[in-house]
Short mmCIF file of C-alpha atoms in Angstrom, two decimals:
data_model
loop_
_atom_site.label_atom_id
_atom_site.label_comp_id
_atom_site.label_asym_id
_atom_site.label_seq_id
_atom_site.Cartn_x
_atom_site.Cartn_y
_atom_site.Cartn_z
CA MET V 17 0.00 0.00 0.00
CA LYS V 18 2.80 2.38 0.89
CA ILE V 19 4.45 1.67 -2.45
CA ASN V 20 1.18 2.31 -4.27
CA LYS V 21 0.73 5.60 -2.40
CA ILE V 22 4.27 6.64 -3.27
CA LEU V 23 3.74 5.78 -6.94
CA LEU V 24 0.41 7.58 -6.97
CA GLY V 25 1.98 10.63 -5.35
CA THR V 26 4.78 10.61 -7.90
CA LEU V 27 2.27 10.50 -10.74
CA PHE V 28 0.40 13.49 -9.31
CA ILE V 29 3.65 15.44 -8.99
CA ALA V 30 4.70 14.57 -12.55
CA ALA V 31 1.29 15.56 -13.86
CA GLY V 32 1.47 18.80 -11.95
CA LEU V 33 4.90 19.59 -13.35
CA THR V 34 3.71 18.82 -16.88
CA LEU V 35 0.73 21.14 -16.51
CA ALA V 36 2.96 23.80 -15.00
CA ALA V 37 5.39 23.48 -17.90
CA CYS V 38 2.56 23.85 -20.41
CA GLY V 39 1.26 26.81 -18.49
CA ASN V 40 4.71 28.42 -18.42
CA SER V 41 5.10 27.86 -22.16
CA GLN V 42 1.77 29.55 -22.88
CA SER V 43 2.62 32.27 -20.38
CA SER V 44 6.02 32.83 -22.03
CA SER V 45 4.32 33.25 -25.41
CA GLN V 46 1.94 35.82 -23.99
CA ASN V 47 4.64 37.48 -21.87
CA GLN V 48 6.78 38.40 -24.88
CA LEU V 49 3.92 40.38 -26.38
CA GLN V 50 2.69 41.67 -23.05
CA SER V 51 6.14 42.84 -21.94
CA ILE V 52 6.43 44.96 -25.09
CA LYS V 53 3.00 46.47 -24.49
CA SER V 54 3.70 47.02 -20.80
CA SER V 55 7.01 48.80 -21.49
CA GLY V 56 5.40 50.91 -24.19
CA THR V 57 8.46 50.44 -26.41
CA MET V 58 9.49 47.83 -28.98
CA THR V 59 13.24 47.66 -29.63
CA VAL V 60 14.05 46.62 -33.19
CA ALA V 61 17.52 45.36 -34.18
CA LEU V 62 18.77 46.10 -37.69
CA SER V 63 21.90 46.82 -39.72
CA ALA V 64 21.42 50.12 -41.55
CA ASP V 65 23.51 49.32 -44.61
CA TYR V 66 20.84 47.58 -46.64
CA PRO V 67 19.02 50.12 -48.85
CA PRO V 68 16.13 50.30 -49.53
CA PHE V 69 15.25 48.15 -46.49
CA GLU V 70 17.35 50.08 -43.97
CA TYR V 71 19.84 52.85 -44.55
CA GLN V 72 21.00 56.16 -43.12
CA THR V 73 20.13 59.58 -44.47
CA ILE V 74 20.20 63.21 -43.35
CA LYS V 75 16.87 64.78 -42.42
CA ASN V 76 16.67 68.32 -41.08
CA GLY V 77 20.40 68.26 -40.45
CA LYS V 78 20.24 65.04 -38.43
CA ASN V 79 21.30 61.51 -39.27
CA GLU V 80 18.26 59.24 -39.42
CA ILE V 81 17.72 55.54 -40.11
CA VAL V 82 14.96 54.96 -42.64
CA GLY V 83 13.83 52.26 -45.08
CA SER V 84 11.01 49.85 -45.79
CA ASP V 85 12.00 47.63 -42.84
CA VAL V 86 11.73 50.70 -40.62
CA ASP V 87 8.29 51.39 -42.11
CA LEU V 88 7.31 47.80 -41.32
CA ALA V 89 8.62 48.15 -37.76
CA ASN V 90 6.62 51.36 -37.30
CA ALA V 91 3.48 49.66 -38.63
CA ILE V 92 3.95 46.81 -36.12
CA GLY V 93 4.55 49.32 -33.33
CA LYS V 94 1.38 51.19 -34.27
CA ALA V 95 -0.65 47.97 -34.26
CA LEU V 96 0.70 47.11 -30.79
CA GLY V 97 0.21 50.66 -29.53
CA VAL V 98 3.89 51.15 -28.62
CA LYS V 99 6.81 53.35 -29.62
CA VAL V 100 9.54 51.90 -31.83
CA LYS V 101 13.20 52.15 -30.84
CA ILE V 102 15.69 51.35 -33.61
CA SER V 103 18.93 49.69 -32.51
CA ASN V 104 21.55 49.82 -35.27
CA MET V 105 24.42 47.28 -35.28
CA ASP V 106 26.50 45.03 -37.53
CA PHE V 107 24.35 42.37 -39.17
CA ASN V 108 26.31 39.62 -37.42
CA ASN V 109 24.87 40.84 -34.09
CA VAL V 110 21.26 41.35 -35.16
CA LEU V 111 19.92 37.90 -34.29
CA THR V 112 22.04 37.49 -31.16
CA SER V 113 20.62 40.75 -29.82
CA VAL V 114 17.16 39.16 -29.96
CA ALA V 115 18.42 35.99 -28.27
CA SER V 116 20.06 38.00 -25.48
CA GLY V 117 16.97 40.15 -24.91
CA LYS V 118 18.64 43.38 -26.01
CA ALA V 119 16.07 43.66 -28.81
CA ASP V 120 12.45 42.51 -28.96
CA ILE V 121 12.49 41.71 -32.68
CA ALA V 122 14.87 41.92 -35.64
CA ILE V 123 13.92 43.30 -39.06
CA SER V 124 17.00 43.52 -41.24
CA GLY V 125 16.48 41.69 -44.51
CA ILE V 126 16.87 38.45 -42.57
CA SER V 127 16.38 35.28 -44.58
CA TYR V 128 14.30 32.55 -42.95
CA THR V 129 16.06 29.19 -42.80
CA PRO V 130 15.07 25.96 -41.02
CA GLN V 131 18.36 26.14 -39.10
CA ARG V 132 17.62 29.65 -37.80
CA ALA V 133 14.06 28.59 -37.00
CA GLN V 134 15.44 26.17 -34.43
CA SER V 135 16.51 29.15 -32.31
CA TYR V 136 14.06 31.87 -33.32
CA ASP V 137 10.44 32.35 -34.34
CA PHE V 138 9.92 33.93 -37.76
CA SER V 139 7.04 35.82 -39.25
CA THR V 140 5.48 35.02 -42.58
CA ILE V 141 7.75 35.97 -45.50
CA TYR V 142 7.40 39.63 -46.46
CA TYR V 143 9.88 39.86 -49.35
CA ASP V 144 11.75 37.46 -51.61
CA SER V 145 14.51 38.16 -54.12
CA PRO V 146 17.42 36.28 -55.71
CA ASN V 147 21.10 36.93 -55.00
CA VAL V 148 23.67 38.20 -57.49
CA ILE V 149 27.41 38.82 -57.68
CA ILE V 150 28.57 42.43 -58.03
CA ILE V 151 31.72 42.88 -60.10
CA LYS V 152 33.59 45.69 -61.82
CA LYS V 153 31.93 46.61 -65.09
CA SER V 154 35.29 46.23 -66.83
CA ASP V 155 35.32 42.55 -65.81
CA LEU V 156 31.89 41.73 -67.21
CA ASN V 157 33.22 39.52 -70.02
CA LYS V 158 35.64 37.79 -67.65
CA TYR V 159 32.96 36.12 -65.50
CA LYS V 160 30.41 34.03 -67.39
CA SER V 161 29.98 31.16 -64.93
CA LEU V 162 30.57 30.46 -61.24
CA SER V 163 33.67 28.44 -62.13
CA ASP V 164 35.29 31.62 -63.48
CA PHE V 165 35.48 32.87 -59.87
CA SER V 166 37.71 29.96 -58.85
CA GLY V 167 40.89 31.33 -57.28
CA LYS V 168 39.28 34.74 -56.73
CA ASN V 169 38.32 36.57 -53.53
CA ILE V 170 34.56 36.88 -53.04
CA ALA V 171 33.11 39.17 -50.36
CA ALA V 172 29.92 38.59 -48.38
CA GLN V 173 28.36 40.05 -45.24
CA LYS V 174 29.34 38.27 -42.06
CA GLY V 175 26.56 36.15 -40.59
CA SER V 176 24.40 36.32 -43.72
CA ILE V 177 22.97 33.72 -46.10
CA GLN V 178 25.18 35.28 -48.76
CA GLU V 179 28.22 34.35 -46.66
CA GLN V 180 27.13 30.70 -46.70
CA MET V 181 26.53 30.85 -50.46
CA ALA V 182 29.99 32.26 -51.12
CA GLN V 183 31.53 29.53 -48.97
CA THR V 184 29.67 26.57 -50.44
CA GLU V 185 28.41 27.43 -53.93
CA ILE V 186 31.39 29.22 -55.50
CA LYS V 187 33.92 26.40 -55.74
CA GLY V 188 37.58 27.31 -55.50
CA ALA V 189 36.94 30.91 -54.45
CA THR V 190 38.14 32.45 -51.19
CA GLU V 191 35.24 33.92 -49.21
CA VAL V 192 35.97 37.20 -47.42
CA SER V 193 33.53 38.00 -44.59
CA LEU V 194 32.96 41.70 -43.92
CA PRO V 195 30.72 43.50 -41.38
CA GLN V 196 28.77 45.68 -43.83
CA ILE V 197 27.82 45.67 -47.50
CA GLY V 198 29.46 49.06 -47.91
CA ASP V 199 32.72 47.37 -46.90
CA GLU V 200 32.23 44.80 -49.64
CA VAL V 201 31.77 47.54 -52.24
CA ASN V 202 34.85 49.39 -50.99
CA GLU V 203 36.97 46.22 -51.17
CA LEU V 204 35.64 45.53 -54.66
CA ASN V 205 36.45 49.05 -55.86
CA ALA V 206 39.93 48.74 -54.34
CA GLY V 207 40.54 45.45 -56.17
CA LYS V 208 40.98 43.48 -52.95
CA VAL V 209 38.04 41.22 -53.88
CA GLN V 210 36.80 40.37 -57.37
CA GLY V 211 33.13 39.95 -56.51
CA ALA V 212 30.54 40.42 -53.79
CA VAL V 213 27.46 38.26 -53.21
CA VAL V 214 24.49 40.54 -52.48
CA GLU V 215 20.69 40.35 -52.62
CA LYS V 216 19.56 41.68 -56.02
CA LEU V 217 17.61 44.78 -55.00
CA ILE V 218 20.38 45.79 -52.61
CA ALA V 219 22.91 45.25 -55.40
CA GLN V 220 20.94 47.54 -57.71
CA SER V 221 21.00 50.25 -55.06
CA TYR V 222 24.79 50.10 -54.66
CA ILE V 223 25.38 49.88 -58.41
CA GLU V 224 23.35 53.07 -58.89
CA ALA V 225 25.81 54.79 -56.55
CA ASN V 226 28.85 53.10 -58.13
CA PRO V 227 28.39 53.13 -61.94
CA GLN V 228 31.76 51.43 -62.39
CA LEU V 229 30.16 48.28 -60.95
CA THR V 230 27.59 45.89 -62.39
CA MET V 231 26.03 42.45 -61.86
CA ALA V 232 27.79 39.41 -63.27
CA ASN V 233 25.78 37.47 -65.84
CA VAL V 234 25.94 34.44 -63.59
CA GLU V 235 23.13 32.65 -61.79
CA VAL V 236 23.77 32.30 -58.07
CA PRO V 237 22.09 29.12 -56.79
CA ALA V 238 20.26 29.19 -53.46
CA LEU V 239 21.55 26.97 -50.67
CA THR V 240 18.17 25.25 -50.50
CA LYS V 241 14.70 26.59 -51.11
CA ASN V 242 14.74 30.39 -51.28
CA TYR V 243 12.55 31.17 -48.26
CA GLY V 244 12.74 34.97 -48.34
CA MET V 245 12.93 37.71 -45.71
CA ALA V 246 11.08 37.52 -42.40
CA VAL V 247 10.89 39.19 -38.99
CA ALA V 248 12.82 37.33 -36.26
CA MET V 249 11.54 36.99 -32.69
CA PRO V 250 12.55 35.03 -29.58
CA LYS V 251 11.64 31.35 -29.67
CA GLY V 252 8.15 30.75 -28.32
CA SER V 253 6.74 34.16 -29.28
CA THR V 254 3.45 32.71 -30.54
CA ALA V 255 1.26 35.67 -29.64
CA LEU V 256 3.78 38.22 -30.92
CA LYS V 257 4.24 36.29 -34.17
CA ALA V 258 0.48 36.28 -34.72
CA ALA V 259 0.37 40.05 -34.25
CA VAL V 260 3.33 40.61 -36.60
CA ASP V 261 1.91 38.25 -39.24
CA LYS V 262 -1.37 40.17 -39.17
CA VAL V 263 0.43 43.44 -39.94
CA ILE V 264 2.46 41.88 -42.76
CA SER V 265 -0.64 40.27 -44.26
CA GLN V 266 -2.48 43.60 -44.22
CA MET V 267 0.43 45.52 -45.75
CA LYS V 268 0.87 42.92 -48.49
CA SER V 269 -2.82 42.83 -49.34
CA ASP V 270 -3.27 46.62 -49.52
CA GLY V 271 -0.01 47.11 -51.44
CA SER V 272 1.59 49.37 -48.84
CA LEU V 273 4.54 47.01 -48.28
CA ASN V 274 5.59 46.97 -51.94
CA LYS V 275 4.99 50.71 -52.19
CA SER V 276 7.26 51.27 -49.19
CA ILE V 277 10.03 49.21 -50.81
CA GLU V 278 9.67 51.04 -54.15
CA ASP V 279 9.52 54.50 -52.53
CA ASN V 280 12.53 53.82 -50.33
CA TYR V 281 14.47 52.50 -53.30
CA LYS V 282 13.94 55.81 -55.09
CA LEU V 283 14.76 57.82 -51.97
CA SER V 284 17.92 55.83 -51.28
CA GLN V 285 19.22 56.73 -54.74
CA ASN V 286 18.66 60.43 -54.09
CA THR V 287 20.65 60.31 -50.85
CA LYS V 288 23.87 59.07 -52.47
#
């Protein structure tokens, strides 16, 4: 009888712990959203070197971070009824700032991947575009296939999908990881690298500002399925994800998201 009572007591304790764990999981999901609302501020991590999604410009004599990702962040903040605080950093630190709690979400042209999804929650995809290799216009006839980059130095942004592509898809090339895309362009102009792997729309923006550069007539294969850009949040942010997805869905359906990207692309060209 004593053994049965002990076993029965153990089962009750285990059941209680299971229920508590479920409750904590649900509470954690709600707490992420509630903590943002309670503080009245949503901190957004980004790397402001990615026009037209995020870039720096001068407004009324002051340096300001703008872009379509900033517009999206402001729309999310408005929906949640909170202020938006932009935290600018190197791209390599964007996701880790969310993991460490220094930022509530990250919106920085971040590509969703199954590997990243193991550590973070991601919104629905809000933009998708292929990647290209930027080269000097004078070298256009030199590079007609990926194999032509064998033995060359290829730049990519540290911590990005493009970094992985340069490392695995361009056989025989030496991948050079750099903190910002502007650094890649500078190294390319200086002849220290012969190409830079960049998302297509971003590449167009930098090429507009550097007419001596162009896109290589080479197809850059995706690592796997091209999932596209998404908003990153702490793992278990179910309620916050639902709120963010709702904003993205609305902006995609009414055309305001695409308009923001197009408008910021034009504006980013005028600031260079």
